[in-house]
Amino acid sequence: MTQKYVVRHIARPEASVVEEFSKLDVSTVYEAQGKVGLLGPDLKPIIDDVMICGPAVTAVCYAGDNLMIHAAIEVCQPGDILVVTTLGDSVAGMIGELIVSALIRRGVKGLIIDAGIRDVTRIRELGFPVWSKAVYSQGTTKSRGGWVNSPAVCSGQTVNPGDLIMADSDGVVVVRREDLSFALDASKKRVAKEEVTKSKIAAGELSLDFYGLRPVLDQEGVVYFDTYDDVK
């Protein structure tokens, strides 16, 4: 990745596919696609109880420099989610009110950034969803070239431009574009299965029984006692 570049045009998931995923949640999709694609727990939402879903536009910056974020704004389309990562660890406030205002103007749904942000109060007032690993006022430079719409490692996961990003209160997950059909089908099946489980719980059934966990307790040598006094 020595040649620095900006890719203007990327393939994106069909709008109907994004809409279908938008009816799901991060945990369901992560589990359904084989417990893969979950970005690290250091990424926290600055606004509670919001969910975003859309294609990734990626920006790879040098730590402490946000030049390529400015370059990424130009190629973002309505419905996109900007995914920012850095070469070298960074908690600097790489994005604030002004960049967020520009992203809103471009129709971007939200931001995932493996670095810091600032102007949080104002960003919340603007209602713009952001998942970041730090809130820190430290400023940045705008002098180092990087990459827009290249593969990007964000909080432990590789995100390719055009991959589907989902983020909610549970975290952030990426679905590779080539896995969209499989992940969507598996997620719908998981939702249907969970509805059956909810019905069992509502009917008073115990999870130990409908999950078949009592033999596991036996294998692990777990013994039941009526009172603590009986434990030896």
mmCIF file with all atom_site columns, C-alpha atoms in Angstrom:
data_model
loop_
_atom_site.group_PDB
_atom_site.id
_atom_site.type_symbol
_atom_site.label_atom_id
_atom_site.label_alt_id
_atom_site.label_comp_id
_atom_site.label_asym_id
_atom_site.label_entity_id
_atom_site.label_seq_id
_atom_site.pdbx_PDB_ins_code
_atom_site.Cartn_x
_atom_site.Cartn_y
_atom_site.Cartn_z
_atom_site.occupancy
_atom_site.B_iso_or_equiv
_atom_site.pdbx_formal_charge
_atom_site.auth_seq_id
_atom_site.auth_comp_id
_atom_site.auth_asym_id
_atom_site.auth_atom_id
_atom_site.pdbx_PDB_model_num
ATOM 1   C CA . MET A 1 1   ? 0.000   0.000   0.000  1.00 0.00 ? 1   MET A CA 1
ATOM 2   C CA . THR A 1 2   ? 2.854   2.359   -0.865 1.00 0.00 ? 2   THR A CA 1
ATOM 3   C CA . GLN A 1 3   ? 1.032   4.240   -3.628 1.00 0.00 ? 3   GLN A CA 1
ATOM 4   C CA . LYS A 1 4   ? -1.246  6.751   -1.945 1.00 0.00 ? 4   LYS A CA 1
ATOM 5   C CA . TYR A 1 5   ? -4.591  7.164   -3.659 1.00 0.00 ? 5   TYR A CA 1
ATOM 6   C CA . VAL A 1 6   ? -8.270  8.083   -3.670 1.00 0.00 ? 6   VAL A CA 1
ATOM 7   C CA . VAL A 1 7   ? -10.699 5.745   -5.420 1.00 0.00 ? 7   VAL A CA 1
ATOM 8   C CA . ARG A 1 8   ? -13.696 7.776   -6.540 1.00 0.00 ? 8   ARG A CA 1
ATOM 9   C CA . HIS A 1 9   ? -16.123 5.006   -7.461 1.00 0.00 ? 9   HIS A CA 1
ATOM 10  C CA . ILE A 1 10  ? -16.825 1.782   -5.550 1.00 0.00 ? 10  ILE A CA 1
ATOM 11  C CA . ALA A 1 11  ? -19.390 -0.995  -5.816 1.00 0.00 ? 11  ALA A CA 1
ATOM 12  C CA . ARG A 1 12  ? -22.062 -0.724  -3.138 1.00 0.00 ? 12  ARG A CA 1
ATOM 13  C CA . PRO A 1 13  ? -24.751 -3.150  -1.931 1.00 0.00 ? 13  PRO A CA 1
ATOM 14  C CA . GLU A 1 14  ? -28.178 -2.776  -3.478 1.00 0.00 ? 14  GLU A CA 1
ATOM 15  C CA . ALA A 1 15  ? -30.416 -0.379  -1.557 1.00 0.00 ? 15  ALA A CA 1
ATOM 16  C CA . SER A 1 16  ? -32.955 -3.156  -0.986 1.00 0.00 ? 16  SER A CA 1
ATOM 17  C CA . VAL A 1 17  ? -30.271 -5.291  0.686  1.00 0.00 ? 17  VAL A CA 1
ATOM 18  C CA . VAL A 1 18  ? -29.243 -2.434  2.971  1.00 0.00 ? 18  VAL A CA 1
ATOM 19  C CA . GLU A 1 19  ? -32.902 -1.933  3.887  1.00 0.00 ? 19  GLU A CA 1
ATOM 20  C CA . GLU A 1 20  ? -33.273 -5.598  4.826  1.00 0.00 ? 20  GLU A CA 1
ATOM 21  C CA . PHE A 1 21  ? -30.180 -5.520  7.037  1.00 0.00 ? 21  PHE A CA 1
ATOM 22  C CA . SER A 1 22  ? -31.476 -2.323  8.645  1.00 0.00 ? 22  SER A CA 1
ATOM 23  C CA . LYS A 1 23  ? -34.288 -4.388  10.188 1.00 0.00 ? 23  LYS A CA 1
ATOM 24  C CA . LEU A 1 24  ? -31.721 -6.489  12.064 1.00 0.00 ? 24  LEU A CA 1
ATOM 25  C CA . ASP A 1 25  ? -29.204 -5.767  14.816 1.00 0.00 ? 25  ASP A CA 1
ATOM 26  C CA . VAL A 1 26  ? -25.457 -6.138  15.194 1.00 0.00 ? 26  VAL A CA 1
ATOM 27  C CA . SER A 1 27  ? -25.513 -9.122  17.552 1.00 0.00 ? 27  SER A CA 1
ATOM 28  C CA . THR A 1 28  ? -27.883 -11.092 15.337 1.00 0.00 ? 28  THR A CA 1
ATOM 29  C CA . VAL A 1 29  ? -25.835 -10.533 12.193 1.00 0.00 ? 29  VAL A CA 1
ATOM 30  C CA . TYR A 1 30  ? -22.520 -11.223 13.936 1.00 0.00 ? 30  TYR A CA 1
ATOM 31  C CA . GLU A 1 31  ? -23.799 -14.523 15.323 1.00 0.00 ? 31  GLU A CA 1
ATOM 32  C CA . ALA A 1 32  ? -25.575 -15.530 12.120 1.00 0.00 ? 32  ALA A CA 1
ATOM 33  C CA . GLN A 1 33  ? -22.578 -15.034 9.844  1.00 0.00 ? 33  GLN A CA 1
ATOM 34  C CA . GLY A 1 34  ? -20.468 -17.329 11.999 1.00 0.00 ? 34  GLY A CA 1
ATOM 35  C CA . LYS A 1 35  ? -19.344 -15.045 14.840 1.00 0.00 ? 35  LYS A CA 1
ATOM 36  C CA . VAL A 1 36  ? -17.103 -13.029 12.550 1.00 0.00 ? 36  VAL A CA 1
ATOM 37  C CA . GLY A 1 37  ? -16.804 -9.388  11.551 1.00 0.00 ? 37  GLY A CA 1
ATOM 38  C CA . LEU A 1 38  ? -17.188 -7.776  14.970 1.00 0.00 ? 38  LEU A CA 1
ATOM 39  C CA . LEU A 1 39  ? -15.064 -4.682  15.469 1.00 0.00 ? 39  LEU A CA 1
ATOM 40  C CA . GLY A 1 40  ? -13.357 -4.220  18.831 1.00 0.00 ? 40  GLY A CA 1
ATOM 41  C CA . PRO A 1 41  ? -15.104 -3.183  22.069 1.00 0.00 ? 41  PRO A CA 1
ATOM 42  C CA . ASP A 1 42  ? -13.129 0.070   22.251 1.00 0.00 ? 42  ASP A CA 1
ATOM 43  C CA . LEU A 1 43  ? -15.480 1.656   19.710 1.00 0.00 ? 43  LEU A CA 1
ATOM 44  C CA . LYS A 1 44  ? -18.250 3.391   21.672 1.00 0.00 ? 44  LYS A CA 1
ATOM 45  C CA . PRO A 1 45  ? -21.312 5.287   20.406 1.00 0.00 ? 45  PRO A CA 1
ATOM 46  C CA . ILE A 1 46  ? -21.630 8.928   21.401 1.00 0.00 ? 46  ILE A CA 1
ATOM 47  C CA . ILE A 1 47  ? -25.418 8.792   20.941 1.00 0.00 ? 47  ILE A CA 1
ATOM 48  C CA . ASP A 1 48  ? -27.457 6.086   22.660 1.00 0.00 ? 48  ASP A CA 1
ATOM 49  C CA . ASP A 1 49  ? -30.095 3.922   21.033 1.00 0.00 ? 49  ASP A CA 1
ATOM 50  C CA . VAL A 1 50  ? -29.263 4.613   17.392 1.00 0.00 ? 50  VAL A CA 1
ATOM 51  C CA . MET A 1 51  ? -28.573 2.155   14.617 1.00 0.00 ? 51  MET A CA 1
ATOM 52  C CA . ILE A 1 52  ? -26.921 2.751   11.242 1.00 0.00 ? 52  ILE A CA 1
ATOM 53  C CA . CYS A 1 53  ? -26.475 0.459   8.278  1.00 0.00 ? 53  CYS A CA 1
ATOM 54  C CA . GLY A 1 54  ? -24.824 1.210   4.963  1.00 0.00 ? 54  GLY A CA 1
ATOM 55  C CA . PRO A 1 55  ? -21.832 0.747   2.651  1.00 0.00 ? 55  PRO A CA 1
ATOM 56  C CA . ALA A 1 56  ? -18.367 1.622   3.890  1.00 0.00 ? 56  ALA A CA 1
ATOM 57  C CA . VAL A 1 57  ? -16.233 4.388   2.476  1.00 0.00 ? 57  VAL A CA 1
ATOM 58  C CA . THR A 1 58  ? -12.796 3.925   4.010  1.00 0.00 ? 58  THR A CA 1
ATOM 59  C CA . ALA A 1 59  ? -10.123 6.454   4.901  1.00 0.00 ? 59  ALA A CA 1
ATOM 60  C CA . VAL A 1 60  ? -6.665  5.395   6.059  1.00 0.00 ? 60  VAL A CA 1
ATOM 61  C CA . CYS A 1 61  ? -4.798  8.286   7.681  1.00 0.00 ? 61  CYS A CA 1
ATOM 62  C CA . TYR A 1 62  ? -1.508  8.708   9.410  1.00 0.00 ? 62  TYR A CA 1
ATOM 63  C CA . ALA A 1 63  ? -1.912  9.048   13.156 1.00 0.00 ? 63  ALA A CA 1
ATOM 64  C CA . GLY A 1 64  ? -2.647  12.635  14.095 1.00 0.00 ? 64  GLY A CA 1
ATOM 65  C CA . ASP A 1 65  ? -3.337  13.779  10.523 1.00 0.00 ? 65  ASP A CA 1
ATOM 66  C CA . ASN A 1 66  ? -6.821  14.045  9.003  1.00 0.00 ? 66  ASN A CA 1
ATOM 67  C CA . LEU A 1 67  ? -6.003  15.089  5.432  1.00 0.00 ? 67  LEU A CA 1
ATOM 68  C CA . MET A 1 68  ? -7.530  11.937  3.952  1.00 0.00 ? 68  MET A CA 1
ATOM 69  C CA . ILE A 1 69  ? -10.771 12.442  5.859  1.00 0.00 ? 69  ILE A CA 1
ATOM 70  C CA . HIS A 1 70  ? -11.202 15.671  3.927  1.00 0.00 ? 70  HIS A CA 1
ATOM 71  C CA . ALA A 1 71  ? -10.457 13.756  0.730  1.00 0.00 ? 71  ALA A CA 1
ATOM 72  C CA . ALA A 1 72  ? -12.998 11.078  1.658  1.00 0.00 ? 72  ALA A CA 1
ATOM 73  C CA . ILE A 1 73  ? -15.816 13.598  2.052  1.00 0.00 ? 73  ILE A CA 1
ATOM 74  C CA . GLU A 1 74  ? -15.687 14.267  -1.684 1.00 0.00 ? 74  GLU A CA 1
ATOM 75  C CA . VAL A 1 75  ? -16.341 10.646  -2.672 1.00 0.00 ? 75  VAL A CA 1
ATOM 76  C CA . CYS A 1 76  ? -19.033 9.894   -0.075 1.00 0.00 ? 76  CYS A CA 1
ATOM 77  C CA . GLN A 1 77  ? -22.563 9.370   -1.360 1.00 0.00 ? 77  GLN A CA 1
ATOM 78  C CA . PRO A 1 78  ? -25.895 9.542   0.479  1.00 0.00 ? 78  PRO A CA 1
ATOM 79  C CA . GLY A 1 79  ? -26.340 6.489   2.681  1.00 0.00 ? 79  GLY A CA 1
ATOM 80  C CA . ASP A 1 80  ? -22.627 5.771   3.086  1.00 0.00 ? 80  ASP A CA 1
ATOM 81  C CA . ILE A 1 81  ? -20.847 5.200   6.387  1.00 0.00 ? 81  ILE A CA 1
ATOM 82  C CA . LEU A 1 82  ? -17.353 6.646   6.709  1.00 0.00 ? 82  LEU A CA 1
ATOM 83  C CA . VAL A 1 83  ? -14.853 4.262   8.295  1.00 0.00 ? 83  VAL A CA 1
ATOM 84  C CA . VAL A 1 84  ? -11.616 5.898   9.448  1.00 0.00 ? 84  VAL A CA 1
ATOM 85  C CA . THR A 1 85  ? -8.482  4.206   10.703 1.00 0.00 ? 85  THR A CA 1
ATOM 86  C CA . THR A 1 86  ? -4.899  5.300   11.241 1.00 0.00 ? 86  THR A CA 1
ATOM 87  C CA . LEU A 1 87  ? -1.386  4.078   10.644 1.00 0.00 ? 87  LEU A CA 1
ATOM 88  C CA . GLY A 1 88  ? -0.067  4.270   14.173 1.00 0.00 ? 88  GLY A CA 1
ATOM 89  C CA . ASP A 1 89  ? -2.279  4.497   17.227 1.00 0.00 ? 89  ASP A CA 1
ATOM 90  C CA . SER A 1 90  ? -4.139  7.776   17.630 1.00 0.00 ? 90  SER A CA 1
ATOM 91  C CA . VAL A 1 91  ? -6.608  9.250   20.092 1.00 0.00 ? 91  VAL A CA 1
ATOM 92  C CA . ALA A 1 92  ? -6.377  12.781  18.685 1.00 0.00 ? 92  ALA A CA 1
ATOM 93  C CA . GLY A 1 93  ? -9.638  14.522  17.873 1.00 0.00 ? 93  GLY A CA 1
ATOM 94  C CA . MET A 1 94  ? -9.477  13.854  14.125 1.00 0.00 ? 94  MET A CA 1
ATOM 95  C CA . ILE A 1 95  ? -13.085 14.791  13.496 1.00 0.00 ? 95  ILE A CA 1
ATOM 96  C CA . GLY A 1 96  ? -15.180 17.580  14.983 1.00 0.00 ? 96  GLY A CA 1
ATOM 97  C CA . GLU A 1 97  ? -18.242 19.676  14.264 1.00 0.00 ? 97  GLU A CA 1
ATOM 98  C CA . LEU A 1 98  ? -17.046 21.057  10.919 1.00 0.00 ? 98  LEU A CA 1
ATOM 99  C CA . ILE A 1 99  ? -16.244 17.707  9.313  1.00 0.00 ? 99  ILE A CA 1
ATOM 100 C CA . VAL A 1 100 ? -19.456 16.218  10.693 1.00 0.00 ? 100 VAL A CA 1
ATOM 101 C CA . SER A 1 101 ? -21.412 19.111  9.187  1.00 0.00 ? 101 SER A CA 1
ATOM 102 C CA . ALA A 1 102 ? -19.793 18.362  5.833  1.00 0.00 ? 102 ALA A CA 1
ATOM 103 C CA . LEU A 1 103 ? -20.623 14.656  6.138  1.00 0.00 ? 103 LEU A CA 1
ATOM 104 C CA . ILE A 1 104 ? -24.238 15.465  6.946  1.00 0.00 ? 104 ILE A CA 1
ATOM 105 C CA . ARG A 1 105 ? -24.351 17.691  3.878  1.00 0.00 ? 105 ARG A CA 1
ATOM 106 C CA . ARG A 1 106 ? -23.180 14.719  1.770  1.00 0.00 ? 106 ARG A CA 1
ATOM 107 C CA . GLY A 1 107 ? -25.910 12.479  3.220  1.00 0.00 ? 107 GLY A CA 1
ATOM 108 C CA . VAL A 1 108 ? -23.525 10.238  5.155  1.00 0.00 ? 108 VAL A CA 1
ATOM 109 C CA . LYS A 1 109 ? -25.345 8.121   7.754  1.00 0.00 ? 109 LYS A CA 1
ATOM 110 C CA . GLY A 1 110 ? -22.608 7.941   10.347 1.00 0.00 ? 110 GLY A CA 1
ATOM 111 C CA . LEU A 1 111 ? -18.961 7.543   11.255 1.00 0.00 ? 111 LEU A CA 1
ATOM 112 C CA . ILE A 1 112 ? -16.845 4.696   12.588 1.00 0.00 ? 112 ILE A CA 1
ATOM 113 C CA . ILE A 1 113 ? -13.406 5.940   13.648 1.00 0.00 ? 113 ILE A CA 1
ATOM 114 C CA . ASP A 1 114 ? -10.591 3.985   15.265 1.00 0.00 ? 114 ASP A CA 1
ATOM 115 C CA . ALA A 1 115 ? -9.232  7.204   16.758 1.00 0.00 ? 115 ALA A CA 1
ATOM 116 C CA . GLY A 1 116 ? -10.583 10.227  18.623 1.00 0.00 ? 116 GLY A CA 1
ATOM 117 C CA . ILE A 1 117 ? -13.212 12.881  18.002 1.00 0.00 ? 117 ILE A CA 1
ATOM 118 C CA . ARG A 1 118 ? -14.030 16.222  19.584 1.00 0.00 ? 118 ARG A CA 1
ATOM 119 C CA . ASP A 1 119 ? -16.899 18.752  19.680 1.00 0.00 ? 119 ASP A CA 1
ATOM 120 C CA . VAL A 1 120 ? -19.029 15.938  21.040 1.00 0.00 ? 120 VAL A CA 1
ATOM 121 C CA . THR A 1 121 ? -21.762 18.123  22.496 1.00 0.00 ? 121 THR A CA 1
ATOM 122 C CA . ARG A 1 122 ? -22.308 19.825  19.164 1.00 0.00 ? 122 ARG A CA 1
ATOM 123 C CA . ILE A 1 123 ? -22.164 16.528  17.231 1.00 0.00 ? 123 ILE A CA 1
ATOM 124 C CA . ARG A 1 124 ? -24.865 15.172  19.536 1.00 0.00 ? 124 ARG A CA 1
ATOM 125 C CA . GLU A 1 125 ? -26.944 18.264  18.922 1.00 0.00 ? 125 GLU A CA 1
ATOM 126 C CA . LEU A 1 126 ? -26.580 17.616  15.191 1.00 0.00 ? 126 LEU A CA 1
ATOM 127 C CA . GLY A 1 127 ? -27.797 14.062  15.786 1.00 0.00 ? 127 GLY A CA 1
ATOM 128 C CA . PHE A 1 128 ? -24.928 12.488  13.856 1.00 0.00 ? 128 PHE A CA 1
ATOM 129 C CA . PRO A 1 129 ? -24.128 8.883   14.904 1.00 0.00 ? 129 PRO A CA 1
ATOM 130 C CA . VAL A 1 130 ? -20.461 8.275   15.697 1.00 0.00 ? 130 VAL A CA 1
ATOM 131 C CA . TRP A 1 131 ? -18.618 5.289   17.123 1.00 0.00 ? 131 TRP A CA 1
ATOM 132 C CA . SER A 1 132 ? -15.105 6.206   18.269 1.00 0.00 ? 132 SER A CA 1
ATOM 133 C CA . LYS A 1 133 ? -12.475 4.935   20.678 1.00 0.00 ? 133 LYS A CA 1
ATOM 134 C CA . ALA A 1 134 ? -11.721 8.297   22.308 1.00 0.00 ? 134 ALA A CA 1
ATOM 135 C CA . VAL A 1 135 ? -13.011 11.783  22.924 1.00 0.00 ? 135 VAL A CA 1
ATOM 136 C CA . TYR A 1 136 ? -10.048 14.114  23.055 1.00 0.00 ? 136 TYR A CA 1
ATOM 137 C CA . SER A 1 137 ? -9.489  17.749  22.139 1.00 0.00 ? 137 SER A CA 1
ATOM 138 C CA . GLN A 1 138 ? -5.983  17.221  20.746 1.00 0.00 ? 138 GLN A CA 1
ATOM 139 C CA . GLY A 1 139 ? -5.825  18.681  17.242 1.00 0.00 ? 139 GLY A CA 1
ATOM 140 C CA . THR A 1 140 ? -4.415  17.209  14.044 1.00 0.00 ? 140 THR A CA 1
ATOM 141 C CA . THR A 1 141 ? -2.379  18.224  11.023 1.00 0.00 ? 141 THR A CA 1
ATOM 142 C CA . LYS A 1 142 ? -3.501  18.116  7.389  1.00 0.00 ? 142 LYS A CA 1
ATOM 143 C CA . SER A 1 143 ? -0.236  17.361  5.660  1.00 0.00 ? 143 SER A CA 1
ATOM 144 C CA . ARG A 1 144 ? 0.169   13.600  5.134  1.00 0.00 ? 144 ARG A CA 1
ATOM 145 C CA . GLY A 1 145 ? -1.319  11.719  2.226  1.00 0.00 ? 145 GLY A CA 1
ATOM 146 C CA . GLY A 1 146 ? -2.960  8.349   2.740  1.00 0.00 ? 146 GLY A CA 1
ATOM 147 C CA . TRP A 1 147 ? -5.694  6.279   1.169  1.00 0.00 ? 147 TRP A CA 1
ATOM 148 C CA . VAL A 1 148 ? -9.409  6.579   0.471  1.00 0.00 ? 148 VAL A CA 1
ATOM 149 C CA . ASN A 1 149 ? -11.361 3.484   -0.487 1.00 0.00 ? 149 ASN A CA 1
ATOM 150 C CA . SER A 1 150 ? -8.552  1.046   0.145  1.00 0.00 ? 150 SER A CA 1
ATOM 151 C CA . PRO A 1 151 ? -8.778  -1.984  2.438  1.00 0.00 ? 151 PRO A CA 1
ATOM 152 C CA . ALA A 1 152 ? -8.626  -0.670  6.004  1.00 0.00 ? 152 ALA A CA 1
ATOM 153 C CA . VAL A 1 153 ? -8.024  -2.459  9.299  1.00 0.00 ? 153 VAL A CA 1
ATOM 154 C CA . CYS A 1 154 ? -10.389 -0.841  11.777 1.00 0.00 ? 154 CYS A CA 1
ATOM 155 C CA . SER A 1 155 ? -10.394 -1.997  15.396 1.00 0.00 ? 155 SER A CA 1
ATOM 156 C CA . GLY A 1 156 ? -9.150  -5.451  14.459 1.00 0.00 ? 156 GLY A CA 1
ATOM 157 C CA . GLN A 1 157 ? -11.279 -6.098  11.367 1.00 0.00 ? 157 GLN A CA 1
ATOM 158 C CA . THR A 1 158 ? -10.492 -5.570  7.705  1.00 0.00 ? 158 THR A CA 1
ATOM 159 C CA . VAL A 1 159 ? -13.100 -3.360  6.072  1.00 0.00 ? 159 VAL A CA 1
ATOM 160 C CA . ASN A 1 160 ? -13.143 -3.143  2.291  1.00 0.00 ? 160 ASN A CA 1
ATOM 161 C CA . PRO A 1 161 ? -14.836 -0.266  0.484  1.00 0.00 ? 161 PRO A CA 1
ATOM 162 C CA . GLY A 1 162 ? -18.421 -1.207  -0.254 1.00 0.00 ? 162 GLY A CA 1
ATOM 163 C CA . ASP A 1 163 ? -18.654 -3.732  2.569  1.00 0.00 ? 163 ASP A CA 1
ATOM 164 C CA . LEU A 1 164 ? -21.766 -3.346  4.701  1.00 0.00 ? 164 LEU A CA 1
ATOM 165 C CA . ILE A 1 165 ? -21.315 -1.685  8.079  1.00 0.00 ? 165 ILE A CA 1
ATOM 166 C CA . MET A 1 166 ? -23.856 -2.038  10.868 1.00 0.00 ? 166 MET A CA 1
ATOM 167 C CA . ALA A 1 167 ? -23.548 -0.249  14.197 1.00 0.00 ? 167 ALA A CA 1
ATOM 168 C CA . ASP A 1 168 ? -25.827 -0.017  17.219 1.00 0.00 ? 168 ASP A CA 1
ATOM 169 C CA . SER A 1 169 ? -25.639 0.028   21.001 1.00 0.00 ? 169 SER A CA 1
ATOM 170 C CA . ASP A 1 170 ? -23.986 -3.416  20.997 1.00 0.00 ? 170 ASP A CA 1
ATOM 171 C CA . GLY A 1 171 ? -21.089 -2.431  18.743 1.00 0.00 ? 171 GLY A CA 1
ATOM 172 C CA . VAL A 1 172 ? -20.054 -2.485  15.095 1.00 0.00 ? 172 VAL A CA 1
ATOM 173 C CA . VAL A 1 173 ? -19.997 -5.364  12.628 1.00 0.00 ? 173 VAL A CA 1
ATOM 174 C CA . VAL A 1 174 ? -18.830 -5.604  9.027  1.00 0.00 ? 174 VAL A CA 1
ATOM 175 C CA . VAL A 1 175 ? -20.422 -7.879  6.439  1.00 0.00 ? 175 VAL A CA 1
ATOM 176 C CA . ARG A 1 176 ? -18.258 -8.469  3.407  1.00 0.00 ? 176 ARG A CA 1
ATOM 177 C CA . ARG A 1 177 ? -19.980 -7.625  0.158  1.00 0.00 ? 177 ARG A CA 1
ATOM 178 C CA . GLU A 1 178 ? -19.516 -11.163 -1.147 1.00 0.00 ? 178 GLU A CA 1
ATOM 179 C CA . ASP A 1 179 ? -21.194 -12.559 1.998  1.00 0.00 ? 179 ASP A CA 1
ATOM 180 C CA . LEU A 1 180 ? -24.291 -10.354 1.979  1.00 0.00 ? 180 LEU A CA 1
ATOM 181 C CA . SER A 1 181 ? -26.726 -12.940 0.652  1.00 0.00 ? 181 SER A CA 1
ATOM 182 C CA . PHE A 1 182 ? -25.535 -15.660 3.015  1.00 0.00 ? 182 PHE A CA 1
ATOM 183 C CA . ALA A 1 183 ? -25.448 -13.340 6.046  1.00 0.00 ? 183 ALA A CA 1
ATOM 184 C CA . LEU A 1 184 ? -28.920 -11.966 5.374  1.00 0.00 ? 184 LEU A CA 1
ATOM 185 C CA . ASP A 1 185 ? -30.469 -15.395 4.956  1.00 0.00 ? 185 ASP A CA 1
ATOM 186 C CA . ALA A 1 186 ? -28.732 -16.740 8.060  1.00 0.00 ? 186 ALA A CA 1
ATOM 187 C CA . SER A 1 187 ? -29.792 -13.694 10.080 1.00 0.00 ? 187 SER A CA 1
ATOM 188 C CA . LYS A 1 188 ? -33.441 -14.076 9.111  1.00 0.00 ? 188 LYS A CA 1
ATOM 189 C CA . LYS A 1 189 ? -33.330 -17.742 10.121 1.00 0.00 ? 189 LYS A CA 1
ATOM 190 C CA . ARG A 1 190 ? -31.783 -16.781 13.452 1.00 0.00 ? 190 ARG A CA 1
ATOM 191 C CA . VAL A 1 191 ? -34.525 -14.220 14.101 1.00 0.00 ? 191 VAL A CA 1
ATOM 192 C CA . ALA A 1 192 ? -37.178 -16.832 13.352 1.00 0.00 ? 192 ALA A CA 1
ATOM 193 C CA . LYS A 1 193 ? -35.499 -19.296 15.714 1.00 0.00 ? 193 LYS A CA 1
ATOM 194 C CA . GLU A 1 194 ? -35.332 -16.691 18.469 1.00 0.00 ? 194 GLU A CA 1
ATOM 195 C CA . GLU A 1 195 ? -39.062 -16.038 18.102 1.00 0.00 ? 195 GLU A CA 1
ATOM 196 C CA . VAL A 1 196 ? -39.666 -19.705 18.885 1.00 0.00 ? 196 VAL A CA 1
ATOM 197 C CA . THR A 1 197 ? -37.379 -19.430 21.904 1.00 0.00 ? 197 THR A CA 1
ATOM 198 C CA . LYS A 1 198 ? -39.254 -16.356 23.136 1.00 0.00 ? 198 LYS A CA 1
ATOM 199 C CA . SER A 1 199 ? -42.496 -18.314 22.926 1.00 0.00 ? 199 SER A CA 1
ATOM 200 C CA . LYS A 1 200 ? -41.003 -21.083 25.046 1.00 0.00 ? 200 LYS A CA 1
ATOM 201 C CA . ILE A 1 201 ? -39.852 -18.597 27.665 1.00 0.00 ? 201 ILE A CA 1
ATOM 202 C CA . ALA A 1 202 ? -43.277 -16.944 27.697 1.00 0.00 ? 202 ALA A CA 1
ATOM 203 C CA . ALA A 1 203 ? -44.819 -20.386 28.251 1.00 0.00 ? 203 ALA A CA 1
ATOM 204 C CA . GLY A 1 204 ? -42.638 -20.895 31.323 1.00 0.00 ? 204 GLY A CA 1
ATOM 205 C CA . GLU A 1 205 ? -40.147 -23.345 29.865 1.00 0.00 ? 205 GLU A CA 1
ATOM 206 C CA . LEU A 1 206 ? -36.620 -23.278 31.249 1.00 0.00 ? 206 LEU A CA 1
ATOM 207 C CA . SER A 1 207 ? -33.606 -22.680 29.047 1.00 0.00 ? 207 SER A CA 1
ATOM 208 C CA . LEU A 1 208 ? -31.830 -25.552 30.807 1.00 0.00 ? 208 LEU A CA 1
ATOM 209 C CA . ASP A 1 209 ? -34.423 -27.830 29.250 1.00 0.00 ? 209 ASP A CA 1
ATOM 210 C CA . PHE A 1 210 ? -35.059 -26.417 25.773 1.00 0.00 ? 210 PHE A CA 1
ATOM 211 C CA . TYR A 1 211 ? -31.325 -25.944 25.195 1.00 0.00 ? 211 TYR A CA 1
ATOM 212 C CA . GLY A 1 212 ? -30.616 -29.438 26.529 1.00 0.00 ? 212 GLY A CA 1
ATOM 213 C CA . LEU A 1 213 ? -28.134 -28.158 29.103 1.00 0.00 ? 213 LEU A CA 1
ATOM 214 C CA . ARG A 1 214 ? -28.818 -30.532 31.988 1.00 0.00 ? 214 ARG A CA 1
ATOM 215 C CA . PRO A 1 215 ? -26.492 -33.242 30.553 1.00 0.00 ? 215 PRO A CA 1
ATOM 216 C CA . VAL A 1 216 ? -23.770 -30.598 30.301 1.00 0.00 ? 216 VAL A CA 1
ATOM 217 C CA . LEU A 1 217 ? -24.172 -29.813 33.993 1.00 0.00 ? 217 LEU A CA 1
ATOM 218 C CA . ASP A 1 218 ? -23.864 -33.535 34.724 1.00 0.00 ? 218 ASP A CA 1
ATOM 219 C CA . GLN A 1 219 ? -20.724 -33.829 32.599 1.00 0.00 ? 219 GLN A CA 1
ATOM 220 C CA . GLU A 1 220 ? -19.205 -30.890 34.463 1.00 0.00 ? 220 GLU A CA 1
ATOM 221 C CA . GLY A 1 221 ? -19.917 -32.510 37.817 1.00 0.00 ? 221 GLY A CA 1
ATOM 222 C CA . VAL A 1 222 ? -22.395 -29.864 38.947 1.00 0.00 ? 222 VAL A CA 1
ATOM 223 C CA . VAL A 1 223 ? -24.403 -31.168 41.899 1.00 0.00 ? 223 VAL A CA 1
ATOM 224 C CA . TYR A 1 224 ? -27.692 -29.750 43.223 1.00 0.00 ? 224 TYR A CA 1
ATOM 225 C CA . PHE A 1 225 ? -28.240 -29.219 46.962 1.00 0.00 ? 225 PHE A CA 1
ATOM 226 C CA . ASP A 1 226 ? -31.428 -28.115 48.649 1.00 0.00 ? 226 ASP A CA 1
ATOM 227 C CA . THR A 1 227 ? -29.653 -25.692 50.977 1.00 0.00 ? 227 THR A CA 1
ATOM 228 C CA . TYR A 1 228 ? -26.170 -24.292 51.416 1.00 0.00 ? 228 TYR A CA 1
ATOM 229 C CA . ASP A 1 229 ? -25.856 -26.247 54.694 1.00 0.00 ? 229 ASP A CA 1
ATOM 230 C CA . ASP A 1 230 ? -25.924 -29.449 52.625 1.00 0.00 ? 230 ASP A CA 1
ATOM 231 C CA . VAL A 1 231 ? -22.854 -28.439 50.633 1.00 0.00 ? 231 VAL A CA 1
ATOM 232 C CA . LYS A 1 232 ? -19.745 -30.288 51.824 1.00 0.00 ? 232 LYS A CA 1
#
